[in-house]
PDB file of N, CA and C in Angstrom:
ATOM      1  N   MET H   1     -54.382-109.059  14.489  1.00  0.00           N
ATOM      2  CA  MET H   1     -53.056-109.278  13.890  1.00  0.00           C
ATOM      3  C   MET H   1     -53.099-109.455  12.331  1.00  0.00           C
ATOM      4  N   TYR H   2     -52.185-108.536  11.681  1.00  0.00           N
ATOM      5  CA  TYR H   2     -52.235-108.515  10.250  1.00  0.00           C
ATOM      6  C   TYR H   2     -50.976-109.500   9.859  1.00  0.00           C
ATOM      7  N   LEU H   3     -51.235-109.839   8.487  1.00  0.00           N
ATOM      8  CA  LEU H   3     -50.097-110.456   7.752  1.00  0.00           C
ATOM      9  C   LEU H   3     -48.863-109.637   7.734  1.00  0.00           C
ATOM     10  N   ARG H   4     -47.573-110.256   8.035  1.00  0.00           N
ATOM     11  CA  ARG H   4     -46.348-109.390   7.865  1.00  0.00           C
ATOM     12  C   ARG H   4     -46.141-109.326   6.479  1.00  0.00           C
ATOM     13  N   PRO H   5     -45.131-108.598   6.162  1.00  0.00           N
ATOM     14  CA  PRO H   5     -44.874-108.195   4.693  1.00  0.00           C
ATOM     15  C   PRO H   5     -44.286-109.507   4.031  1.00  0.00           C
ATOM     16  N   ASP H   6     -43.479-110.275   4.709  1.00  0.00           N
ATOM     17  CA  ASP H   6     -42.964-111.459   4.066  1.00  0.00           C
ATOM     18  C   ASP H   6     -44.092-112.626   3.876  1.00  0.00           C
ATOM     19  N   GLU H   7     -45.228-112.595   4.576  1.00  0.00           N
ATOM     20  CA  GLU H   7     -46.373-113.372   4.440  1.00  0.00           C
ATOM     21  C   GLU H   7     -47.133-112.874   3.113  1.00  0.00           C
ATOM     22  N   VAL H   8     -47.246-111.494   3.109  1.00  0.00           N
ATOM     23  CA  VAL H   8     -47.967-111.051   1.969  1.00  0.00           C
ATOM     24  C   VAL H   8     -47.206-111.230   0.729  1.00  0.00           C
ATOM     25  N   ALA H   9     -45.945-111.261   0.640  1.00  0.00           N
ATOM     26  CA  ALA H   9     -45.089-111.528  -0.527  1.00  0.00           C
ATOM     27  C   ALA H   9     -45.287-112.990  -1.040  1.00  0.00           C
ATOM     28  N   ARG H  10     -45.385-114.028  -0.046  1.00  0.00           N
ATOM     29  CA  ARG H  10     -45.560-115.218  -0.297  1.00  0.00           C
ATOM     30  C   ARG H  10     -47.063-115.541  -1.111  1.00  0.00           C
ATOM     31  N   VAL H  11     -47.914-114.765  -0.567  1.00  0.00           N
ATOM     32  CA  VAL H  11     -49.277-114.855  -1.270  1.00  0.00           C
ATOM     33  C   VAL H  11     -49.281-114.326  -2.515  1.00  0.00           C
ATOM     34  N   LEU H  12     -48.635-113.263  -2.805  1.00  0.00           N
ATOM     35  CA  LEU H  12     -48.531-112.578  -3.999  1.00  0.00           C
ATOM     36  C   LEU H  12     -47.836-113.543  -5.090  1.00  0.00           C
ATOM     37  N   GLU H  13     -46.929-114.072  -4.534  1.00  0.00           N
ATOM     38  CA  GLU H  13     -46.050-114.987  -5.676  1.00  0.00           C
ATOM     39  C   GLU H  13     -47.082-116.236  -5.776  1.00  0.00           C
ATOM     40  N   LYS H  14     -47.722-116.705  -4.760  1.00  0.00           N
ATOM     41  CA  LYS H  14     -48.592-117.851  -5.091  1.00  0.00           C
ATOM     42  C   LYS H  14     -49.821-117.517  -6.129  1.00  0.00           C
ATOM     43  N   ALA H  15     -50.107-116.241  -6.071  1.00  0.00           N
ATOM     44  CA  ALA H  15     -51.200-115.723  -7.029  1.00  0.00           C
ATOM     45  C   ALA H  15     -50.614-115.196  -8.326  1.00  0.00           C
ATOM     46  N   GLY H  16     -49.515-115.623  -8.588  1.00  0.00           N
ATOM     47  CA  GLY H  16     -48.774-115.379  -9.994  1.00  0.00           C
ATOM     48  C   GLY H  16     -48.024-114.091 -10.139  1.00  0.00           C
ATOM     49  N   PHE H  17     -47.962-113.209  -9.034  1.00  0.00           N
ATOM     50  CA  PHE H  17     -47.148-112.017  -9.183  1.00  0.00           C
ATOM     51  C   PHE H  17     -45.759-112.360  -9.181  1.00  0.00           C
ATOM     52  N   ILE H  18     -45.001-111.567  -9.910  1.00  0.00           N
ATOM     53  CA  ILE H  18     -43.509-111.860  -9.948  1.00  0.00           C
ATOM     54  C   ILE H  18     -42.786-110.704  -9.476  1.00  0.00           C
ATOM     55  N   MET H  19     -41.852-110.916  -8.372  1.00  0.00           N
ATOM     56  CA  MET H  19     -41.036-109.835  -7.939  1.00  0.00           C
ATOM     57  C   MET H  19     -40.037-109.320  -8.879  1.00  0.00           C
ATOM     58  N   ASP H  20     -40.181-107.999  -9.110  1.00  0.00           N
ATOM     59  CA  ASP H  20     -39.112-107.308 -10.074  1.00  0.00           C
ATOM     60  C   ASP H  20     -38.466-106.188  -9.760  1.00  0.00           C
ATOM     61  N   ALA H  21     -38.649-105.897  -8.387  1.00  0.00           N
ATOM     62  CA  ALA H  21     -37.975-104.733  -7.788  1.00  0.00           C
ATOM     63  C   ALA H  21     -37.760-105.037  -6.143  1.00  0.00           C
ATOM     64  N   VAL H  22     -36.585-104.772  -5.725  1.00  0.00           N
ATOM     65  CA  VAL H  22     -36.362-104.968  -4.191  1.00  0.00           C
ATOM     66  C   VAL H  22     -35.552-103.633  -3.752  1.00  0.00           C
ATOM     67  N   THR H  23     -36.041-103.019  -2.727  1.00  0.00           N
ATOM     68  CA  THR H  23     -35.358-101.827  -2.214  1.00  0.00           C
ATOM     69  C   THR H  23     -35.431-102.013  -0.719  1.00  0.00           C
ATOM     70  N   GLN H  24     -34.847-101.131  -0.034  1.00  0.00           N
ATOM     71  CA  GLN H  24     -34.676-101.091   1.614  1.00  0.00           C
ATOM     72  C   GLN H  24     -36.280-101.250   1.982  1.00  0.00           C
ATOM     73  N   LYS H  25     -37.098-100.540   1.331  1.00  0.00           N
ATOM     74  CA  LYS H  25     -38.400-100.204   1.941  1.00  0.00           C
ATOM     75  C   LYS H  25     -39.521-101.067   1.208  1.00  0.00           C
ATOM     76  N   THR H  26     -39.289-101.583   0.062  1.00  0.00           N
ATOM     77  CA  THR H  26     -40.276-102.342  -0.747  1.00  0.00           C
ATOM     78  C   THR H  26     -39.923-103.585  -1.648  1.00  0.00           C
ATOM     79  N   TYR H  27     -40.861-104.286  -1.803  1.00  0.00           N
ATOM     80  CA  TYR H  27     -40.813-105.217  -2.956  1.00  0.00           C
ATOM     81  C   TYR H  27     -41.931-104.887  -3.809  1.00  0.00           C
ATOM     82  N   GLY H  28     -41.535-104.794  -5.167  1.00  0.00           N
ATOM     83  CA  GLY H  28     -42.320-104.500  -6.233  1.00  0.00           C
ATOM     84  C   GLY H  28     -42.661-105.957  -6.921  1.00  0.00           C
ATOM     85  N   TYR H  29     -43.984-105.943  -7.289  1.00  0.00           N
ATOM     86  CA  TYR H  29     -44.572-107.111  -7.764  1.00  0.00           C
ATOM     87  C   TYR H  29     -45.387-106.882  -9.106  1.00  0.00           C
ATOM     88  N   ARG H  30     -45.144-107.508 -10.151  1.00  0.00           N
ATOM     89  CA  ARG H  30     -45.934-107.402 -11.350  1.00  0.00           C
ATOM     90  C   ARG H  30     -46.699-108.628 -11.798  1.00  0.00           C
ATOM     91  N   ARG H  31     -47.872-108.479 -12.287  1.00  0.00           N
ATOM     92  CA  ARG H  31     -48.461-109.536 -12.998  1.00  0.00           C
ATOM     93  C   ARG H  31     -49.385-109.071 -14.020  1.00  0.00           C
ATOM     94  N   GLY H  32     -48.954-109.276 -15.338  1.00  0.00           N
ATOM     95  CA  GLY H  32     -49.478-108.619 -16.577  1.00  0.00           C
ATOM     96  C   GLY H  32     -49.224-106.947 -16.508  1.00  0.00           C
ATOM     97  N   ASP H  33     -50.320-106.415 -16.570  1.00  0.00           N
ATOM     98  CA  ASP H  33     -50.148-104.965 -16.422  1.00  0.00           C
ATOM     99  C   ASP H  33     -50.390-104.477 -15.050  1.00  0.00           C
ATOM    100  N   ASN H  34     -50.759-105.374 -14.109  1.00  0.00           N
ATOM    101  CA  ASN H  34     -50.942-104.955 -12.651  1.00  0.00           C
ATOM    102  C   ASN H  34     -49.488-104.942 -12.041  1.00  0.00           C
ATOM    103  N   TYR H  35     -49.568-103.845 -11.076  1.00  0.00           N
ATOM    104  CA  TYR H  35     -48.407-103.614 -10.209  1.00  0.00           C
ATOM    105  C   TYR H  35     -48.860-103.300  -8.723  1.00  0.00           C
ATOM    106  N   VAL H  36     -48.205-103.971  -7.810  1.00  0.00           N
ATOM    107  CA  VAL H  36     -48.322-103.831  -6.399  1.00  0.00           C
ATOM    108  C   VAL H  36     -46.956-103.808  -5.735  1.00  0.00           C
ATOM    109  N   TYR H  37     -46.988-103.109  -4.477  1.00  0.00           N
ATOM    110  CA  TYR H  37     -45.835-103.122  -3.784  1.00  0.00           C
ATOM    111  C   TYR H  37     -46.096-103.799  -2.336  1.00  0.00           C
ATOM    112  N   VAL H  38     -45.187-104.423  -1.719  1.00  0.00           N
ATOM    113  CA  VAL H  38     -45.183-104.880  -0.313  1.00  0.00           C
ATOM    114  C   VAL H  38     -44.375-103.818   0.435  1.00  0.00           C
ATOM    115  N   ASN H  39     -44.867-103.330   1.538  1.00  0.00           N
ATOM    116  CA  ASN H  39     -44.249-102.210   2.168  1.00  0.00           C
ATOM    117  C   ASN H  39     -43.390-103.036   3.231  1.00  0.00           C
ATOM    118  N   ARG H  40     -42.303-103.168   3.057  1.00  0.00           N
ATOM    119  CA  ARG H  40     -41.407-104.027   4.038  1.00  0.00           C
ATOM    120  C   ARG H  40     -41.239-103.244   5.327  1.00  0.00           C
ATOM    121  N   GLU H  41     -41.574-102.122   5.504  1.00  0.00           N
ATOM    122  CA  GLU H  41     -41.512-101.358   6.881  1.00  0.00           C
ATOM    123  C   GLU H  41     -42.671-101.593   7.632  1.00  0.00           C
ATOM    124  N   ALA H  42     -43.725-102.170   7.054  1.00  0.00           N
ATOM    125  CA  ALA H  42     -44.756-102.488   7.806  1.00  0.00           C
ATOM    126  C   ALA H  42     -44.739-103.657   8.710  1.00  0.00           C
ATOM    127  N   ARG H  43     -44.014-103.516   9.758  1.00  0.00           N
ATOM    128  CA  ARG H  43     -43.741-104.676  10.706  1.00  0.00           C
ATOM    129  C   ARG H  43     -45.036-105.150  11.300  1.00  0.00           C
ATOM    130  N   MET H  44     -46.068-104.378  11.506  1.00  0.00           N
ATOM    131  CA  MET H  44     -47.350-105.172  12.132  1.00  0.00           C
ATOM    132  C   MET H  44     -48.266-105.529  10.944  1.00  0.00           C
ATOM    133  N   GLY H  45     -47.902-105.077   9.600  1.00  0.00           N
ATOM    134  CA  GLY H  45     -48.578-105.525   8.544  1.00  0.00           C
ATOM    135  C   GLY H  45     -49.924-104.734   8.223  1.00  0.00           C
ATOM    136  N   ARG H  46     -50.163-103.603   9.065  1.00  0.00           N
ATOM    137  CA  ARG H  46     -51.326-102.913   8.706  1.00  0.00           C
ATOM    138  C   ARG H  46     -51.454-102.264   7.275  1.00  0.00           C
ATOM    139  N   THR H  47     -50.134-101.950   6.918  1.00  0.00           N
ATOM    140  CA  THR H  47     -50.092-101.224   5.575  1.00  0.00           C
ATOM    141  C   THR H  47     -49.093-102.084   4.519  1.00  0.00           C
ATOM    142  N   ALA H  48     -49.212-103.409   4.676  1.00  0.00           N
ATOM    143  CA  ALA H  48     -48.264-104.208   4.023  1.00  0.00           C
ATOM    144  C   ALA H  48     -48.433-104.260   2.553  1.00  0.00           C
ATOM    145  N   LEU H  49     -49.622-104.317   1.948  1.00  0.00           N
ATOM    146  CA  LEU H  49     -49.870-104.233   0.542  1.00  0.00           C
ATOM    147  C   LEU H  49     -50.262-102.922   0.071  1.00  0.00           C
ATOM    148  N   ILE H  50     -49.589-102.434  -1.037  1.00  0.00           N
ATOM    149  CA  ILE H  50     -49.969-101.113  -1.659  1.00  0.00           C
ATOM    150  C   ILE H  50     -50.368-101.394  -2.921  1.00  0.00           C
ATOM    151  N   ILE H  51     -51.626-100.739  -3.324  1.00  0.00           N
ATOM    152  CA  ILE H  51     -51.993-100.920  -4.666  1.00  0.00           C
ATOM    153  C   ILE H  51     -52.158 -99.637  -5.439  1.00  0.00           C
ATOM    154  N   HIS H  52     -52.106 -99.640  -6.652  1.00  0.00           N
ATOM    155  CA  HIS H  52     -52.174 -98.438  -7.379  1.00  0.00           C
ATOM    156  C   HIS H  52     -53.324 -97.470  -7.042  1.00  0.00           C
ATOM    157  N   PRO H  53     -53.129 -96.278  -7.119  1.00  0.00           N
ATOM    158  CA  PRO H  53     -54.388 -95.338  -6.709  1.00  0.00           C
ATOM    159  C   PRO H  53     -55.515 -95.370  -7.513  1.00  0.00           C
ATOM    160  N   THR H  54     -55.244 -95.717  -8.989  1.00  0.00           N
ATOM    161  CA  THR H  54     -56.570 -95.836  -9.636  1.00  0.00           C
ATOM    162  C   THR H  54     -57.292 -97.049  -9.462  1.00  0.00           C
ATOM    163  N   LEU H  55     -57.050 -97.981  -8.590  1.00  0.00           N
ATOM    164  CA  LEU H  55     -57.723 -99.216  -8.144  1.00  0.00           C
ATOM    165  C   LEU H  55     -58.493 -98.918  -6.913  1.00  0.00           C
ATOM    166  N   LYS H  56     -58.401 -97.716  -6.319  1.00  0.00           N
ATOM    167  CA  LYS H  56     -58.836 -97.437  -4.954  1.00  0.00           C
ATOM    168  C   LYS H  56     -60.596 -97.877  -5.051  1.00  0.00           C
ATOM    169  N   ASP H  57     -61.131 -97.040  -5.949  1.00  0.00           N
ATOM    170  CA  ASP H  57     -62.722 -97.248  -5.925  1.00  0.00           C
ATOM    171  C   ASP H  57     -63.051 -98.514  -6.071  1.00  0.00           C
ATOM    172  N   ARG H  58     -62.501 -99.263  -7.134  1.00  0.00           N
ATOM    173  CA  ARG H  58     -62.815-100.761  -7.288  1.00  0.00           C
ATOM    174  C   ARG H  58     -62.499-101.531  -5.940  1.00  0.00           C
ATOM    175  N   SER H  59     -61.415-101.394  -5.339  1.00  0.00           N
ATOM    176  CA  SER H  59     -60.910-102.240  -4.296  1.00  0.00           C
ATOM    177  C   SER H  59     -61.852-102.066  -3.034  1.00  0.00           C
ATOM    178  N   LEU H  60     -62.691-100.984  -2.988  1.00  0.00           N
ATOM    179  CA  LEU H  60     -63.588-100.703  -1.881  1.00  0.00           C
ATOM    180  C   LEU H  60     -64.663-101.905  -1.849  1.00  0.00           C
ATOM    181  N   SER H  61     -64.758-102.509  -2.822  1.00  0.00           N
ATOM    182  CA  SER H  61     -65.765-103.715  -2.847  1.00  0.00           C
ATOM    183  C   SER H  61     -65.071-104.995  -2.047  1.00  0.00           C
ATOM    184  N   PHE H  62     -63.957-104.922  -2.040  1.00  0.00           N
ATOM    185  CA  PHE H  62     -63.318-106.165  -1.321  1.00  0.00           C
ATOM    186  C   PHE H  62     -62.662-105.843   0.000  1.00  0.00           C
ATOM    187  N   ALA H  63     -62.165-104.749   0.264  1.00  0.00           N
ATOM    188  CA  ALA H  63     -61.627-104.371   1.450  1.00  0.00           C
ATOM    189  C   ALA H  63     -61.317-102.957   1.764  1.00  0.00           C
ATOM    190  N   GLU H  64     -61.507-102.480   2.897  1.00  0.00           N
ATOM    191  CA  GLU H  64     -61.152-101.070   3.197  1.00  0.00           C
ATOM    192  C   GLU H  64     -59.750-100.833   3.386  1.00  0.00           C
ATOM    193  N   PRO H  65     -59.296 -99.607   2.812  1.00  0.00           N
ATOM    194  CA  PRO H  65     -57.789 -99.342   2.971  1.00  0.00           C
ATOM    195  C   PRO H  65     -57.419 -99.082   4.480  1.00  0.00           C
ATOM    196  N   ALA H  66     -56.108 -99.204   4.722  1.00  0.00           N
ATOM    197  CA  ALA H  66     -55.724 -99.033   6.278  1.00  0.00           C
ATOM    198  C   ALA H  66     -55.660 -97.435   6.467  1.00  0.00           C
ATOM    199  N   THR H  67     -55.463 -96.797   5.399  1.00  0.00           N
ATOM    200  CA  THR H  67     -55.377 -95.263   5.447  1.00  0.00           C
ATOM    201  C   THR H  67     -55.795 -94.735   4.037  1.00  0.00           C
ATOM    202  N   ASP H  68     -55.938 -93.646   3.942  1.00  0.00           N
ATOM    203  CA  ASP H  68     -56.195 -92.869   2.589  1.00  0.00           C
ATOM    204  C   ASP H  68     -55.125 -93.185   1.595  1.00  0.00           C
ATOM    205  N   ILE H  69     -53.816 -92.810   1.952  1.00  0.00           N
ATOM    206  CA  ILE H  69     -52.699 -92.847   1.094  1.00  0.00           C
ATOM    207  C   ILE H  69     -51.512 -93.188   1.929  1.00  0.00           C
ATOM    208  N   LYS H  70     -50.557 -93.858   1.113  1.00  0.00           N
ATOM    209  CA  LYS H  70     -49.181 -93.996   1.730  1.00  0.00           C
ATOM    210  C   LYS H  70     -48.131 -93.512   0.628  1.00  0.00           C
ATOM    211  N   THR H  71     -47.428 -92.637   1.070  1.00  0.00           N
ATOM    212  CA  THR H  71     -46.319 -92.113   0.009  1.00  0.00           C
ATOM    213  C   THR H  71     -44.868 -92.688   0.460  1.00  0.00           C
ATOM    214  N   CYS H  72     -44.293 -92.716  -0.525  1.00  0.00           N
ATOM    215  CA  CYS H  72     -42.808 -93.312  -0.636  1.00  0.00           C
ATOM    216  C   CYS H  72     -42.071 -93.098  -1.794  1.00  0.00           C
ATOM    217  N   ASP H  73     -41.082 -92.668  -1.768  1.00  0.00           N
ATOM    218  CA  ASP H  73     -40.250 -92.340  -2.934  1.00  0.00           C
ATOM    219  C   ASP H  73     -39.808 -93.714  -3.773  1.00  0.00           C
ATOM    220  N   HIS H  74     -40.155 -94.746  -3.008  1.00  0.00           N
ATOM    221  CA  HIS H  74     -39.813 -96.072  -3.663  1.00  0.00           C
ATOM    222  C   HIS H  74     -40.761 -96.682  -4.665  1.00  0.00           C
ATOM    223  N   TYR H  75     -42.026 -96.150  -4.459  1.00  0.00           N
ATOM    224  CA  TYR H  75     -43.067 -96.629  -5.247  1.00  0.00           C
ATOM    225  C   TYR H  75     -43.094 -96.082  -6.607  1.00  0.00           C
ATOM    226  N   GLU H  76     -42.118 -96.372  -7.271  1.00  0.00           N
ATOM    227  CA  GLU H  76     -41.923 -95.675  -8.525  1.00  0.00           C
ATOM    228  C   GLU H  76     -42.754 -95.970  -9.790  1.00  0.00           C
ATOM    229  N   GLN H  77     -43.414 -96.916  -9.658  1.00  0.00           N
ATOM    230  CA  GLN H  77     -44.490 -97.436 -10.702  1.00  0.00           C
ATOM    231  C   GLN H  77     -45.763 -96.549 -10.372  1.00  0.00           C
ATOM    232  N   PHE H  78     -45.863 -95.940  -9.426  1.00  0.00           N
ATOM    233  CA  PHE H  78     -47.151 -95.262  -9.102  1.00  0.00           C
ATOM    234  C   PHE H  78     -46.968 -93.848  -9.235  1.00  0.00           C
ATOM    235  N   PRO H  79     -47.947 -93.045  -9.403  1.00  0.00           N
ATOM    236  CA  PRO H  79     -47.976 -91.501  -9.720  1.00  0.00           C
ATOM    237  C   PRO H  79     -47.376 -90.818  -8.461  1.00  0.00           C
ATOM    238  N   LEU H  80     -47.074 -89.621  -8.730  1.00  0.00           N
ATOM    239  CA  LEU H  80     -46.521 -88.685  -7.728  1.00  0.00           C
ATOM    240  C   LEU H  80     -47.748 -88.073  -6.975  1.00  0.00           C
ATOM    241  N   TYR H  81     -47.531 -87.844  -5.677  1.00  0.00           N
ATOM    242  CA  TYR H  81     -48.536 -87.161  -4.816  1.00  0.00           C
ATOM    243  C   TYR H  81     -48.051 -85.646  -4.664  1.00  0.00           C
ATOM    244  N   LEU H  82     -48.723 -84.868  -5.429  1.00  0.00           N
ATOM    245  CA  LEU H  82     -48.401 -83.405  -5.472  1.00  0.00           C
ATOM    246  C   LEU H  82     -48.891 -82.611  -4.529  1.00  0.00           C
ATOM    247  N   ALA H  83     -49.822 -82.959  -3.461  1.00  0.00           N
ATOM    248  CA  ALA H  83     -50.332 -82.033  -2.587  1.00  0.00           C
ATOM    249  C   ALA H  83     -49.368 -82.098  -1.294  1.00  0.00           C
ATOM    250  N   GLY H  84     -48.593 -82.969  -1.162  1.00  0.00           N
ATOM    251  CA  GLY H  84     -47.889 -82.998   0.193  1.00  0.00           C
ATOM    252  C   GLY H  84     -46.586 -82.051   0.182  1.00  0.00           C
ATOM    253  N   GLU H  85     -45.817 -81.981   1.140  1.00  0.00           N
ATOM    254  CA  GLU H  85     -44.611 -81.102   1.127  1.00  0.00           C
ATOM    255  C   GLU H  85     -43.631 -81.545   0.136  1.00  0.00           C
ATOM    256  N   ARG H  86     -43.422 -82.967   0.188  1.00  0.00           N
ATOM    257  CA  ARG H  86     -42.501 -83.457  -0.672  1.00  0.00           C
ATOM    258  C   ARG H  86     -43.254 -84.294  -1.749  1.00  0.00           C
ATOM    259  N   HIS H  87     -42.903 -84.172  -2.986  1.00  0.00           N
ATOM    260  CA  HIS H  87     -43.395 -84.863  -4.090  1.00  0.00           C
ATOM    261  C   HIS H  87     -42.995 -86.224  -4.088  1.00  0.00           C
ATOM    262  N   GLN H  88     -43.787 -87.223  -3.548  1.00  0.00           N
ATOM    263  CA  GLN H  88     -43.430 -88.732  -3.483  1.00  0.00           C
ATOM    264  C   GLN H  88     -44.559 -89.418  -4.169  1.00  0.00           C
ATOM    265  N   HIS H  89     -44.074 -90.635  -4.700  1.00  0.00           N
ATOM    266  CA  HIS H  89     -45.119 -91.536  -5.264  1.00  0.00           C
ATOM    267  C   HIS H  89     -46.051 -92.101  -4.065  1.00  0.00           C
ATOM    268  N   TYR H  90     -47.198 -92.242  -4.639  1.00  0.00           N
ATOM    269  CA  TYR H  90     -48.064 -92.856  -3.452  1.00  0.00           C
ATOM    270  C   TYR H  90     -49.024 -94.041  -4.029  1.00  0.00           C
ATOM    271  N   GLY H  91     -49.494 -94.788  -3.013  1.00  0.00           N
ATOM    272  CA  GLY H  91     -50.502 -95.808  -3.325  1.00  0.00           C
ATOM    273  C   GLY H  91     -51.462 -95.903  -2.314  1.00  0.00           C
ATOM    274  N   ILE H  92     -52.324 -96.915  -2.504  1.00  0.00           N
ATOM    275  CA  ILE H  92     -53.299 -97.142  -1.259  1.00  0.00           C
ATOM    276  C   ILE H  92     -53.033 -98.357  -0.434  1.00  0.00           C
ATOM    277  N   PRO H  93     -52.708 -98.265   0.827  1.00  0.00           N
ATOM    278  CA  PRO H  93     -52.473 -99.401   1.821  1.00  0.00           C
ATOM    279  C   PRO H  93     -53.356-100.225   2.105  1.00  0.00           C
ATOM    280  N   HIS H  94     -53.198-101.383   2.483  1.00  0.00           N
ATOM    281  CA  HIS H  94     -54.031-102.387   2.956  1.00  0.00           C
ATOM    282  C   HIS H  94     -53.468-103.432   3.798  1.00  0.00           C
ATOM    283  N   GLY H  95     -54.042-103.845   4.818  1.00  0.00           N
ATOM    284  CA  GLY H  95     -53.650-104.979   5.625  1.00  0.00           C
ATOM    285  C   GLY H  95     -54.884-105.959   5.731  1.00  0.00           C
ATOM    286  N   PHE H  96     -54.142-107.221   5.986  1.00  0.00           N
ATOM    287  CA  PHE H  96     -55.000-108.520   5.978  1.00  0.00           C
ATOM    288  C   PHE H  96     -54.726-109.182   7.111  1.00  0.00           C
ATOM    289  N   SER H  97     -55.885-109.768   7.773  1.00  0.00           N
ATOM    290  CA  SER H  97     -55.673-110.703   8.994  1.00  0.00           C
ATOM    291  C   SER H  97     -55.387-112.041   8.596  1.00  0.00           C
ATOM    292  N   SER H  98     -55.605-112.581   7.446  1.00  0.00           N
ATOM    293  CA  SER H  98     -55.379-113.838   6.922  1.00  0.00           C
ATOM    294  C   SER H  98     -55.096-114.007   5.488  1.00  0.00           C
ATOM    295  N   ARG H  99     -54.286-114.958   5.227  1.00  0.00           N
ATOM    296  CA  ARG H  99     -54.045-115.294   3.881  1.00  0.00           C
ATOM    297  C   ARG H  99     -55.234-115.421   3.060  1.00  0.00           C
ATOM    298  N   MET H 100     -56.228-116.013   3.484  1.00  0.00           N
ATOM    299  CA  MET H 100     -57.554-116.236   2.791  1.00  0.00           C
ATOM    300  C   MET H 100     -58.066-114.916   2.433  1.00  0.00           C
ATOM    301  N   ALA H 101     -58.136-114.032   3.349  1.00  0.00           N
ATOM    302  CA  ALA H 101     -58.697-112.725   2.998  1.00  0.00           C
ATOM    303  C   ALA H 101     -57.902-111.915   1.906  1.00  0.00           C
ATOM    304  N   LEU H 102     -56.573-112.073   1.987  1.00  0.00           N
ATOM    305  CA  LEU H 102     -55.741-111.494   1.142  1.00  0.00           C
ATOM    306  C   LEU H 102     -55.907-112.018  -0.290  1.00  0.00           C
ATOM    307  N   GLU H 103     -56.007-113.443  -0.410  1.00  0.00           N
ATOM    308  CA  GLU H 103     -56.273-114.252  -1.666  1.00  0.00           C
ATOM    309  C   GLU H 103     -57.425-113.763  -2.228  1.00  0.00           C
ATOM    310  N   ARG H 104     -58.670-113.628  -1.471  1.00  0.00           N
ATOM    311  CA  ARG H 104     -59.964-113.183  -1.915  1.00  0.00           C
ATOM    312  C   ARG H 104     -59.954-111.772  -2.506  1.00  0.00           C
ATOM    313  N   PHE H 105     -59.072-111.027  -1.808  1.00  0.00           N
ATOM    314  CA  PHE H 105     -58.863-109.483  -2.382  1.00  0.00           C
ATOM    315  C   PHE H 105     -58.307-109.575  -3.739  1.00  0.00           C
ATOM    316  N   LEU H 106     -57.059-110.342  -3.757  1.00  0.00           N
ATOM    317  CA  LEU H 106     -56.239-110.252  -5.142  1.00  0.00           C
ATOM    318  C   LEU H 106     -57.320-111.066  -6.154  1.00  0.00           C
ATOM    319  N   GLN H 107     -57.944-111.894  -5.899  1.00  0.00           N
ATOM    320  CA  GLN H 107     -58.846-112.553  -6.913  1.00  0.00           C
ATOM    321  C   GLN H 107     -59.949-111.658  -7.222  1.00  0.00           C
ATOM    322  N   GLY H 108     -60.530-110.790  -6.307  1.00  0.00           N
ATOM    323  CA  GLY H 108     -61.581-109.923  -6.670  1.00  0.00           C
ATOM    324  C   GLY H 108     -60.977-108.667  -7.603  1.00  0.00           C
ATOM    325  N   LEU H 109     -59.812-108.173  -7.062  1.00  0.00           N
ATOM    326  CA  LEU H 109     -59.438-107.103  -7.755  1.00  0.00           C
ATOM    327  C   LEU H 109     -58.654-107.265  -9.194  1.00  0.00           C
ATOM    328  N   PHE H 110     -57.798-108.429  -9.033  1.00  0.00           N
ATOM    329  CA  PHE H 110     -56.972-108.721 -10.397  1.00  0.00           C
ATOM    330  C   PHE H 110     -57.666-109.811 -11.108  1.00  0.00           C
ATOM    331  N   GLY H 111     -58.449-110.782 -10.555  1.00  0.00           N
ATOM    332  CA  GLY H 111     -58.984-111.708 -11.220  1.00  0.00           C
ATOM    333  C   GLY H 111     -57.883-112.956 -11.160  1.00  0.00           C
ATOM    334  N   GLU H 112     -58.203-113.977 -11.950  1.00  0.00           N
ATOM    335  CA  GLU H 112     -57.394-115.155 -11.957  1.00  0.00           C
ATOM    336  C   GLU H 112     -56.083-114.899 -12.764  1.00  0.00           C
ATOM    337  N   PRO H 113     -54.791-115.481 -12.366  1.00  0.00           N
ATOM    338  CA  PRO H 113     -53.662-115.248 -13.160  1.00  0.00           C
ATOM    339  C   PRO H 113     -53.726-115.963 -14.459  1.00  0.00           C
ATOM    340  N   GLN H 114     -53.070-115.209 -15.513  1.00  0.00           N
ATOM    341  CA  GLN H 114     -53.289-115.797 -16.849  1.00  0.00           C
ATOM    342  C   GLN H 114     -52.121-116.843 -16.879  1.00  0.00           C
TER     343      GLN H 114
END
């Protein structure tokens, strides 16, 4: 069982991320220069956290992505995926089975909050 989107959002806020965008499909969170999305449609939580594509290689040290990419027109802070039928923004989706696993991932990838 994975953390639900609302649980992921709480962990992000505890880690110093500030929500600055809310849509039907996403919550957008910023901490310094870092930006992540919470996929509100991930009811089972498998793809609840979406990170910027440039962080994919570095993130592999801390967790395996749920899938290669997740596209959504709401991920406006992320680049466009031009290989698909529709050009949408994309990120790398992750799911976590515990708050502690998510906290370790955030700490490893983004370090301590300033």
